[in-house]
Amino acid sequence: MFKKRDNIKEVEEGKYLAPKFDKNGLIPVVTTDLQTGGILMHSYMNNEALKKTIETKEAHYWSRSRKKIWHKGQVSGFVQKVKEIRIDDDQDSIWLSVDIGNGASCHVGYRSCFYRSIPLGKIKNDENLKMKFKEKEKIFDPKKVYKDEPNPTEL
Amino acid sequence: MFKKRDNIKEVEEGKYLAPKFDKNGLIPVVTTDLQTGGILMHSYMNNEALKKTIETKEAHYWSRSRKKIWHKGQVSGFVQKVKEIRIDDDQDSIWLSVDIGNGASCHVGYRSCFYRSIPLGKIKNDENLKMKFKEKEKIFDPKKVYKDEPNPTEL
């Protein structure tokens, strides 16, 4: 299914898919929102998750916290319909463009996981940087949707 | 400058920047194009690259191939002017929105590194997946711009 990565010219300029999985068997994935154009989330896939995503046209990732294939939306109902998959020059990262309708993609409840903006400019000594919330309202209540599911965030 | 990550609630719902660098001291970064809205590249920053990016408002990354801070555009001239930086729920990935004018961001010569699209649907046995080029023309000739610089792509 994937071509062997045997020369750089072919990987960069060729037509064949030859993804590079890291030493844990994972490739980073960025998912953007067809409706808003913004980034929804950053995650990882293994070989099987990539294959399932291509074949079913629904996003599947590798959950590093749960150590298993993660069909996005199975618990929350917010399935991601894949409109396009792209890969970068050296084929070591993936871009999914997905349709989530009026749904959400962040387990905290916001539409996008990237709901906070970092201030730009000179940083004062020992200043803790204070961010701005760019999404004001949650789309869903995580307590109601996830109930007793463990929180995937790790310190 | 960065707050200690001492509780999950604060990391997810708080205002303070508390990024998580991996065991190599890196955090993944996705860079989008202010003009087209699309993804330009996927890369990494260390603590210092993030600080320089915030302070100078020009994108700095960590080059894993050259093992040094990489002020994007220093060789090619295609500097990325940072318009916004966002971070995700668990603060382990970054989204940069940048202005590159009529420039390019991919060392192969295209505007975006994500110039190829993967076909969707059922995969036949042992089929090598053939991609489509979504960018038809290179913005610059890498041989002229990079001359004897080593190619960062690794097999």
Tab-separated table of N, CA and C in Angstrom, chain B residues 5-148:
chain	number	residue	atom	x	y	z
B	5	ARG	N	3.574	23.309	34.761
B	5	ARG	CA	2.360	22.516	34.490
B	5	ARG	C	2.043	21.711	35.746
B	6	ASP	N	1.284	22.305	36.672
B	6	ASP	CA	1.049	21.522	37.879
B	6	ASP	C	-0.382	21.069	38.095
B	7	ASN	N	-1.315	21.511	37.259
B	7	ASN	CA	-2.611	20.820	37.280
B	7	ASN	C	-3.321	20.917	35.931
B	8	ILE	N	-4.066	19.863	35.614
B	8	ILE	CA	-4.652	19.721	34.285
B	8	ILE	C	-5.705	20.793	34.014
B	9	LYS	N	-6.494	21.095	34.988
B	9	LYS	CA	-7.529	22.132	34.851
B	9	LYS	C	-6.905	23.471	34.421
B	10	GLU	N	-5.809	23.825	35.076
B	10	GLU	CA	-5.121	25.083	34.764
B	10	GLU	C	-4.531	25.049	33.345
B	11	VAL	N	-3.944	23.905	32.976
B	11	VAL	CA	-3.351	23.760	31.637
B	11	VAL	C	-4.436	23.904	30.557
B	12	GLU	N	-5.591	23.301	30.791
B	12	GLU	CA	-6.661	23.295	29.782
B	12	GLU	C	-7.523	24.553	29.782
B	13	GLU	N	-7.814	25.059	30.971
B	13	GLU	CA	-8.803	26.142	31.064
B	13	GLU	C	-8.200	27.457	31.538
B	14	GLY	N	-6.908	27.418	31.857
B	14	GLY	CA	-6.273	28.612	32.407
B	14	GLY	C	-5.781	29.570	31.339
B	15	LYS	N	-5.317	30.736	31.802
B	15	LYS	CA	-4.848	31.780	30.881
B	15	LYS	C	-3.336	31.744	30.693
B	16	TYR	N	-2.639	30.959	31.527
B	16	TYR	CA	-1.187	31.048	31.473
B	16	TYR	C	-0.565	30.039	30.513
B	17	LEU	N	0.431	30.541	29.795
B	17	LEU	CA	1.140	29.692	28.832
B	17	LEU	C	2.037	28.719	29.590
B	18	ALA	N	1.792	27.425	29.373
B	18	ALA	CA	2.560	26.380	30.059
B	18	ALA	C	2.804	25.244	29.065
B	19	PRO	N	3.640	25.508	28.043
B	19	PRO	CA	3.806	24.529	26.959
B	19	PRO	C	4.502	23.262	27.425
B	20	LYS	N	4.159	22.167	26.764
B	20	LYS	CA	4.783	20.886	27.065
B	20	LYS	C	5.774	20.562	25.952
B	21	PHE	N	7.041	20.496	26.317
B	21	PHE	CA	8.066	20.089	25.364
B	21	PHE	C	8.286	18.588	25.570
B	22	ASP	N	8.525	17.865	24.490
B	22	ASP	CA	8.706	16.406	24.611
B	22	ASP	C	10.088	16.082	25.188
B	23	LYS	N	10.422	14.818	25.232
B	23	LYS	CA	11.670	14.432	25.911
B	23	LYS	C	12.916	14.908	25.162
B	24	ASN	N	12.729	15.357	23.914
B	24	ASN	CA	13.829	15.996	23.186
B	24	ASN	C	13.787	17.521	23.316
B	25	GLY	N	12.859	18.010	24.131
B	25	GLY	CA	12.750	19.452	24.336
B	25	GLY	C	12.020	20.165	23.202
B	26	LEU	N	11.210	19.419	22.444
B	26	LEU	CA	10.546	20.010	21.271
B	26	LEU	C	9.026	19.981	21.387
B	27	ILE	N	8.398	20.922	20.681
B	27	ILE	CA	6.932	20.972	20.589
B	27	ILE	C	6.593	21.096	19.095
B	28	PRO	N	5.608	20.314	18.604
B	28	PRO	CA	5.257	20.423	17.176
B	28	PRO	C	4.532	21.739	16.876
B	29	VAL	N	4.780	22.257	15.681
B	29	VAL	CA	4.232	23.546	15.255
B	29	VAL	C	3.620	23.404	13.866
B	30	VAL	N	2.427	23.925	13.705
B	30	VAL	CA	1.781	23.957	12.395
B	30	VAL	C	1.706	25.404	11.960
B	31	THR	N	2.131	25.673	10.737
B	31	THR	CA	2.158	27.044	10.255
B	31	THR	C	1.162	27.202	9.116
B	32	THR	N	0.235	28.154	9.291
B	32	THR	CA	-0.738	28.389	8.225
B	32	THR	C	-0.487	29.738	7.550
B	33	ASP	N	-1.020	29.832	6.354
B	33	ASP	CA	-0.775	30.928	5.432
B	33	ASP	C	-1.910	31.941	5.574
B	34	LEU	N	-1.580	33.142	6.027
B	34	LEU	CA	-2.587	34.187	6.222
B	34	LEU	C	-3.356	34.464	4.928
B	35	GLN	N	-2.651	34.388	3.789
B	35	GLN	CA	-3.289	34.709	2.507
B	35	GLN	C	-4.262	33.625	2.048
B	36	THR	N	-3.824	32.350	2.086
B	36	THR	CA	-4.665	31.274	1.527
B	36	THR	C	-5.454	30.531	2.602
B	37	GLY	N	-5.027	30.648	3.856
B	37	GLY	CA	-5.675	29.900	4.936
B	37	GLY	C	-5.179	28.468	5.053
B	38	GLY	N	-4.456	27.995	4.054
B	38	GLY	CA	-3.989	26.602	4.059
B	38	GLY	C	-2.762	26.390	4.945
B	39	ILE	N	-2.411	25.126	5.133
B	39	ILE	CA	-1.210	24.819	5.922
B	39	ILE	C	0.029	24.945	5.049
B	40	LEU	N	1.015	25.635	5.571
B	40	LEU	CA	2.282	25.779	4.854
B	40	LEU	C	3.260	24.673	5.227
B	41	MET	N	3.397	24.405	6.519
B	41	MET	CA	4.420	23.456	6.954
B	41	MET	C	4.119	22.931	8.357
B	42	HIS	N	4.790	21.824	8.676
B	42	HIS	CA	4.720	21.231	10.017
B	42	HIS	C	6.155	21.096	10.498
B	43	SER	N	6.445	21.632	11.685
B	43	SER	CA	7.834	21.609	12.144
B	43	SER	C	7.866	21.564	13.666
B	44	TYR	N	9.003	21.926	14.228
B	44	TYR	CA	9.168	21.851	15.688
B	44	TYR	C	9.860	23.101	16.214
B	45	MET	N	9.595	23.405	17.477
B	45	MET	CA	10.310	24.482	18.177
B	45	MET	C	10.845	23.919	19.477
B	46	ASN	N	11.967	24.484	19.922
B	46	ASN	CA	12.355	24.278	21.320
B	46	ASN	C	11.977	25.558	22.089
B	47	ASN	N	12.254	25.564	23.354
B	47	ASN	CA	11.962	26.694	24.223
B	47	ASN	C	12.479	28.018	23.634
B	48	GLU	N	13.722	27.999	23.198
B	48	GLU	CA	14.354	29.223	22.678
B	48	GLU	C	13.690	29.703	21.376
B	49	ALA	N	13.356	28.771	20.487
B	49	ALA	CA	12.722	29.129	19.217
B	49	ALA	C	11.352	29.759	19.473
B	50	LEU	N	10.631	29.213	20.449
B	50	LEU	CA	9.317	29.773	20.779
B	50	LEU	C	9.466	31.188	21.324
B	51	LYS	N	10.438	31.360	22.209
B	51	LYS	CA	10.670	32.692	22.784
B	51	LYS	C	11.049	33.709	21.689
B	52	LYS	N	11.953	33.304	20.799
B	52	LYS	CA	12.380	34.212	19.720
B	52	LYS	C	11.207	34.563	18.804
B	53	THR	N	10.352	33.578	18.546
B	53	THR	CA	9.205	33.816	17.675
B	53	THR	C	8.240	34.808	18.311
B	54	ILE	N	7.971	34.642	19.591
B	54	ILE	CA	7.068	35.560	20.310
B	54	ILE	C	7.650	36.980	20.306
B	55	GLU	N	8.947	37.079	20.584
B	55	GLU	CA	9.558	38.406	20.760
B	55	GLU	C	9.817	39.135	19.443
B	56	THR	N	10.262	38.392	18.409
B	56	THR	CA	10.631	39.062	17.151
B	56	THR	C	9.473	39.119	16.167
B	57	LYS	N	8.420	38.315	16.424
B	57	LYS	CA	7.284	38.193	15.486
B	57	LYS	C	7.729	37.675	14.119
B	58	GLU	N	8.842	36.943	14.104
B	58	GLU	CA	9.265	36.214	12.905
B	58	GLU	C	9.471	34.754	13.318
B	59	ALA	N	9.007	33.836	12.465
B	59	ALA	CA	9.030	32.420	12.842
B	59	ALA	C	10.452	31.880	12.971
B	60	HIS	N	10.719	31.288	14.131
B	60	HIS	CA	11.962	30.556	14.383
B	60	HIS	C	11.585	29.129	14.751
B	61	TYR	N	12.271	28.172	14.178
B	61	TYR	CA	11.998	26.765	14.473
B	61	TYR	C	13.279	26.107	14.975
B	62	TRP	N	13.139	24.820	15.333
B	62	TRP	CA	14.311	24.011	15.643
B	62	TRP	C	14.523	23.067	14.468
B	63	SER	N	15.657	23.154	13.837
B	63	SER	CA	15.944	22.259	12.726
B	63	SER	C	16.474	20.942	13.276
B	64	ARG	N	15.694	19.880	13.095
B	64	ARG	CA	16.121	18.573	13.600
B	64	ARG	C	17.262	18.015	12.770
B	65	SER	N	17.310	18.360	11.467
B	65	SER	CA	18.404	17.835	10.646
B	65	SER	C	19.709	18.570	10.931
B	66	ARG	N	19.632	19.892	11.136
B	66	ARG	CA	20.856	20.672	11.378
B	66	ARG	C	21.146	20.871	12.860
B	67	LYS	N	20.180	20.473	13.693
B	67	LYS	CA	20.325	20.577	15.151
B	67	LYS	C	20.682	21.984	15.596
B	68	LYS	N	19.917	22.939	15.064
B	68	LYS	CA	20.092	24.316	15.532
B	68	LYS	C	18.829	25.144	15.301
B	69	ILE	N	18.801	26.308	15.956
B	69	ILE	CA	17.688	27.237	15.745
B	69	ILE	C	17.703	27.678	14.282
B	70	TRP	N	16.527	27.778	13.739
B	70	TRP	CA	16.377	28.020	12.315
B	70	TRP	C	15.444	29.215	12.146
B	71	HIS	N	16.044	30.359	11.826
B	71	HIS	CA	15.247	31.554	11.545
B	71	HIS	C	14.779	31.416	10.103
B	72	LYS	N	13.523	31.025	9.966
B	72	LYS	CA	12.976	30.704	8.635
B	72	LYS	C	13.141	31.888	7.688
B	73	GLY	N	13.745	31.623	6.517
B	73	GLY	CA	13.908	32.671	5.524
B	73	GLY	C	15.298	33.267	5.496
B	74	GLN	N	16.158	32.838	6.415
B	74	GLN	CA	17.504	33.424	6.447
B	74	GLN	C	18.299	33.132	5.186
B	75	VAL	N	18.116	31.937	4.620
B	75	VAL	CA	18.799	31.606	3.367
B	75	VAL	C	17.946	32.017	2.171
B	76	SER	N	16.671	31.640	2.185
B	76	SER	CA	15.804	31.855	1.023
B	76	SER	C	15.275	33.286	0.920
B	77	GLY	N	15.284	34.013	2.041
B	77	GLY	CA	14.679	35.347	2.054
B	77	GLY	C	13.193	35.319	2.384
B	78	PHE	N	12.608	34.138	2.423
B	78	PHE	CA	11.170	34.036	2.687
B	78	PHE	C	10.890	33.983	4.196
B	79	VAL	N	11.058	35.136	4.830
B	79	VAL	CA	10.790	35.266	6.268
B	79	VAL	C	9.283	35.163	6.494
B	80	GLN	N	8.901	34.570	7.624
B	80	GLN	CA	7.477	34.449	7.956
B	80	GLN	C	7.122	35.445	9.055
B	81	LYS	N	6.293	36.421	8.714
B	81	LYS	CA	5.835	37.421	9.683
B	81	LYS	C	4.654	36.840	10.464
B	82	VAL	N	4.836	36.724	11.768
B	82	VAL	CA	3.834	36.046	12.589
B	82	VAL	C	2.683	36.989	12.940
B	83	LYS	N	1.467	36.572	12.591
B	83	LYS	CA	0.283	37.374	12.890
B	83	LYS	C	-0.399	36.894	14.167
B	84	GLU	N	-0.347	35.585	14.411
B	84	GLU	CA	-0.973	35.061	15.627
B	84	GLU	C	-0.306	33.736	15.993
B	85	ILE	N	-0.220	33.491	17.298
B	85	ILE	CA	0.236	32.191	17.787
B	85	ILE	C	-0.849	31.650	18.701
B	86	ARG	N	-1.258	30.423	18.427
B	86	ARG	CA	-2.223	29.766	19.337
B	86	ARG	C	-1.632	28.465	19.856
B	87	ILE	N	-2.186	28.013	20.977
B	87	ILE	CA	-1.748	26.741	21.544
B	87	ILE	C	-2.988	25.906	21.833
B	88	ASP	N	-2.823	24.585	21.857
B	88	ASP	CA	-4.012	23.737	21.997
B	88	ASP	C	-4.337	23.424	23.463
B	89	ASP	N	-5.413	22.656	23.642
B	89	ASP	CA	-5.980	22.387	24.972
B	89	ASP	C	-4.946	21.922	26.006
B	90	ASP	N	-4.159	20.895	25.651
B	90	ASP	CA	-3.177	20.389	26.611
B	90	ASP	C	-1.804	21.055	26.442
B	91	GLN	N	-1.758	22.079	25.584
B	91	GLN	CA	-0.554	22.899	25.397
B	91	GLN	C	0.657	22.082	24.964
B	92	ASP	N	0.411	21.128	24.036
B	92	ASP	CA	1.549	20.372	23.496
B	92	ASP	C	1.673	20.494	21.982
B	93	SER	N	0.985	21.502	21.395
B	93	SER	CA	1.237	21.822	19.987
B	93	SER	C	0.842	23.267	19.732
B	94	ILE	N	1.503	23.839	18.732
B	94	ILE	CA	1.389	25.277	18.466
B	94	ILE	C	0.920	25.533	17.047
B	95	TRP	N	0.116	26.581	16.895
B	95	TRP	CA	-0.360	27.005	15.576
B	95	TRP	C	0.119	28.431	15.331
B	96	LEU	N	0.930	28.588	14.293
B	96	LEU	CA	1.387	29.921	13.873
B	96	LEU	C	0.625	30.338	12.632
B	97	SER	N	0.101	31.530	12.625
B	97	SER	CA	-0.488	32.075	11.408
B	97	SER	C	0.476	33.150	10.905
B	98	VAL	N	0.942	32.995	9.655
B	98	VAL	CA	2.009	33.877	9.168
B	98	VAL	C	1.701	34.506	7.812
B	99	ASP	N	2.355	35.630	7.582
B	99	ASP	CA	2.263	36.335	6.307
B	99	ASP	C	3.567	36.081	5.542
B	100	ILE	N	3.452	35.452	4.371
B	100	ILE	CA	4.665	35.249	3.552
B	100	ILE	C	4.560	36.005	2.222
B	101	GLY	N	3.599	36.922	2.146
B	101	GLY	CA	3.462	37.718	0.923
B	101	GLY	C	3.298	36.815	-0.288
B	102	ASN	N	4.100	37.058	-1.326
B	102	ASN	CA	4.042	36.196	-2.517
B	102	ASN	C	5.104	35.104	-2.481
B	103	GLY	N	5.641	34.861	-1.292
B	103	GLY	CA	6.754	33.932	-1.158
B	103	GLY	C	6.362	32.474	-1.123
B	104	ALA	N	7.260	31.676	-0.566
B	104	ALA	CA	7.068	30.232	-0.485
B	104	ALA	C	7.616	29.766	0.855
B	105	SER	N	7.233	28.552	1.229
B	105	SER	CA	7.752	28.076	2.517
B	105	SER	C	8.380	26.700	2.415
B	106	CYS	N	8.300	26.092	1.244
B	106	CYS	CA	8.775	24.719	1.117
B	106	CYS	C	10.122	24.676	0.407
B	107	HIS	N	11.066	23.914	0.958
B	107	HIS	CA	12.413	23.901	0.369
B	107	HIS	C	12.436	23.259	-1.029
B	108	VAL	N	11.339	22.558	-1.372
B	108	VAL	CA	11.254	21.947	-2.714
B	108	VAL	C	10.894	23.014	-3.760
B	109	GLY	N	10.361	24.157	-3.291
B	109	GLY	CA	10.088	25.271	-4.194
B	109	GLY	C	8.623	25.687	-4.244
B	110	TYR	N	7.739	24.859	-3.673
B	110	TYR	CA	6.313	25.193	-3.682
B	110	TYR	C	5.985	26.171	-2.556
B	111	ARG	N	4.809	26.809	-2.684
B	111	ARG	CA	4.377	27.736	-1.619
B	111	ARG	C	4.170	26.977	-0.313
B	112	SER	N	3.403	25.874	-0.388
B	112	SER	CA	3.148	25.054	0.796
B	112	SER	C	3.893	23.736	0.662
B	113	CYS	N	4.291	23.179	1.808
B	113	CYS	CA	4.898	21.841	1.789
B	113	CYS	C	3.862	20.765	1.452
B	114	PHE	N	2.587	21.094	1.625
B	114	PHE	CA	1.529	20.098	1.413
B	114	PHE	C	0.968	20.227	-0.002
B	115	TYR	N	1.797	19.884	-0.984
B	115	TYR	CA	1.408	20.098	-2.378
B	115	TYR	C	0.835	18.856	-3.038
B	116	ARG	N	0.733	17.776	-2.271
B	116	ARG	CA	0.170	16.538	-2.850
B	116	ARG	C	-1.000	16.013	-2.036
B	117	SER	N	-1.994	15.499	-2.750
B	117	SER	CA	-3.238	15.020	-2.152
B	117	SER	C	-3.326	13.496	-2.326
B	118	ILE	N	-3.740	12.825	-1.249
B	118	ILE	CA	-3.825	11.360	-1.223
B	118	ILE	C	-5.232	10.938	-1.668
B	119	PRO	N	-5.351	9.949	-2.571
B	119	PRO	CA	-6.693	9.532	-3.007
B	119	PRO	C	-7.450	8.858	-1.872
B	120	LEU	N	-8.769	9.097	-1.817
B	120	LEU	CA	-9.620	8.503	-0.777
B	120	LEU	C	-10.381	7.301	-1.335
B	121	GLY	N	-10.750	6.396	-0.443
B	121	GLY	CA	-11.572	5.253	-0.858
B	121	GLY	C	-10.847	3.938	-0.693
B	122	LYS	N	-11.546	2.874	-1.021
B	122	LYS	CA	-11.063	1.497	-0.839
B	122	LYS	C	-9.711	1.291	-1.522
B	123	ILE	N	-8.787	0.678	-0.802
B	123	ILE	CA	-7.451	0.417	-1.355
B	123	ILE	C	-7.392	-1.037	-1.822
B	124	LYS	N	-6.968	-1.216	-3.068
B	124	LYS	CA	-6.837	-2.596	-3.585
B	124	LYS	C	-5.601	-3.247	-2.976
B	125	ASN	N	-5.606	-4.542	-2.929
B	125	ASN	CA	-4.458	-5.311	-2.421
B	125	ASN	C	-3.145	-4.883	-3.067
B	126	ASP	N	-2.174	-4.568	-2.227
B	126	ASP	CA	-0.832	-4.265	-2.721
B	126	ASP	C	-0.747	-3.072	-3.678
B	127	GLU	N	-1.823	-2.292	-3.716
B	127	GLU	CA	-1.812	-1.113	-4.576
B	127	GLU	C	-0.926	-0.034	-3.974
B	128	ASN	N	-0.068	0.562	-4.795
B	128	ASN	CA	0.676	1.735	-4.334
B	128	ASN	C	-0.166	2.975	-4.587
B	129	LEU	N	-0.423	3.752	-3.546
B	129	LEU	CA	-1.326	4.898	-3.707
B	129	LEU	C	-0.650	6.032	-4.469
B	130	LYS	N	-1.345	6.500	-5.493
B	130	LYS	CA	-0.808	7.526	-6.380
B	130	LYS	C	-1.469	8.864	-6.048
B	131	MET	N	-0.646	9.844	-5.736
B	131	MET	CA	-1.170	11.137	-5.292
B	131	MET	C	-1.344	12.109	-6.462
B	132	LYS	N	-2.104	13.202	-6.152
B	132	LYS	CA	-2.297	14.275	-7.149
B	132	LYS	C	-1.543	15.513	-6.693
B	133	PHE	N	-0.886	16.176	-7.619
B	133	PHE	CA	-0.243	17.447	-7.296
B	133	PHE	C	-1.294	18.558	-7.276
B	134	LYS	N	-1.391	19.277	-6.137
B	134	LYS	CA	-2.375	20.349	-6.007
B	134	LYS	C	-1.722	21.696	-6.272
B	135	GLU	N	-0.401	21.737	-6.198
B	135	GLU	CA	0.300	22.954	-6.623
B	135	GLU	C	1.052	22.567	-7.884
B	136	LYS	N	0.851	23.350	-8.919
B	136	LYS	CA	1.398	22.954	-10.219
B	136	LYS	C	2.754	23.604	-10.482
B	137	GLU	N	2.937	24.778	-9.929
B	137	GLU	CA	4.168	25.500	-10.266
B	137	GLU	C	4.972	25.864	-9.041
B	138	LYS	N	6.279	25.692	-9.153
B	138	LYS	CA	7.159	26.102	-8.060
B	138	LYS	C	7.313	27.619	-8.059
B	139	ILE	N	7.437	28.169	-6.856
B	139	ILE	CA	7.608	29.618	-6.706
B	139	ILE	C	9.074	29.988	-6.937
B	140	PHE	N	9.970	29.057	-6.599
B	140	PHE	CA	11.399	29.342	-6.790
B	140	PHE	C	12.114	28.046	-7.160
B	141	ASP	N	13.346	28.220	-7.646
B	141	ASP	CA	14.168	27.077	-8.024
B	141	ASP	C	15.122	26.763	-6.854
B	142	PRO	N	14.903	25.634	-6.173
B	142	PRO	CA	15.708	25.346	-4.978
B	142	PRO	C	17.205	25.286	-5.266
B	143	LYS	N	17.578	24.859	-6.452
B	143	LYS	CA	19.020	24.784	-6.776
B	143	LYS	C	19.660	26.172	-6.760
B	144	LYS	N	18.915	27.161	-7.243
B	144	LYS	CA	19.446	28.533	-7.268
B	144	LYS	C	19.452	29.140	-5.863
B	145	VAL	N	18.411	28.850	-5.095
B	145	VAL	CA	18.258	29.494	-3.782
B	145	VAL	C	19.149	28.857	-2.727
B	146	TYR	N	19.169	27.522	-2.717
B	146	TYR	CA	19.889	26.859	-1.628
B	146	TYR	C	21.321	26.451	-1.998
B	147	LYS	N	21.642	26.478	-3.284
B	147	LYS	CA	22.994	26.130	-3.758
B	147	LYS	C	23.523	24.856	-3.094
B	148	ASP	N	24.555	24.990	-2.257
B	148	ASP	CA	25.177	23.778	-1.693
B	148	ASP	C	24.645	23.378	-0.324
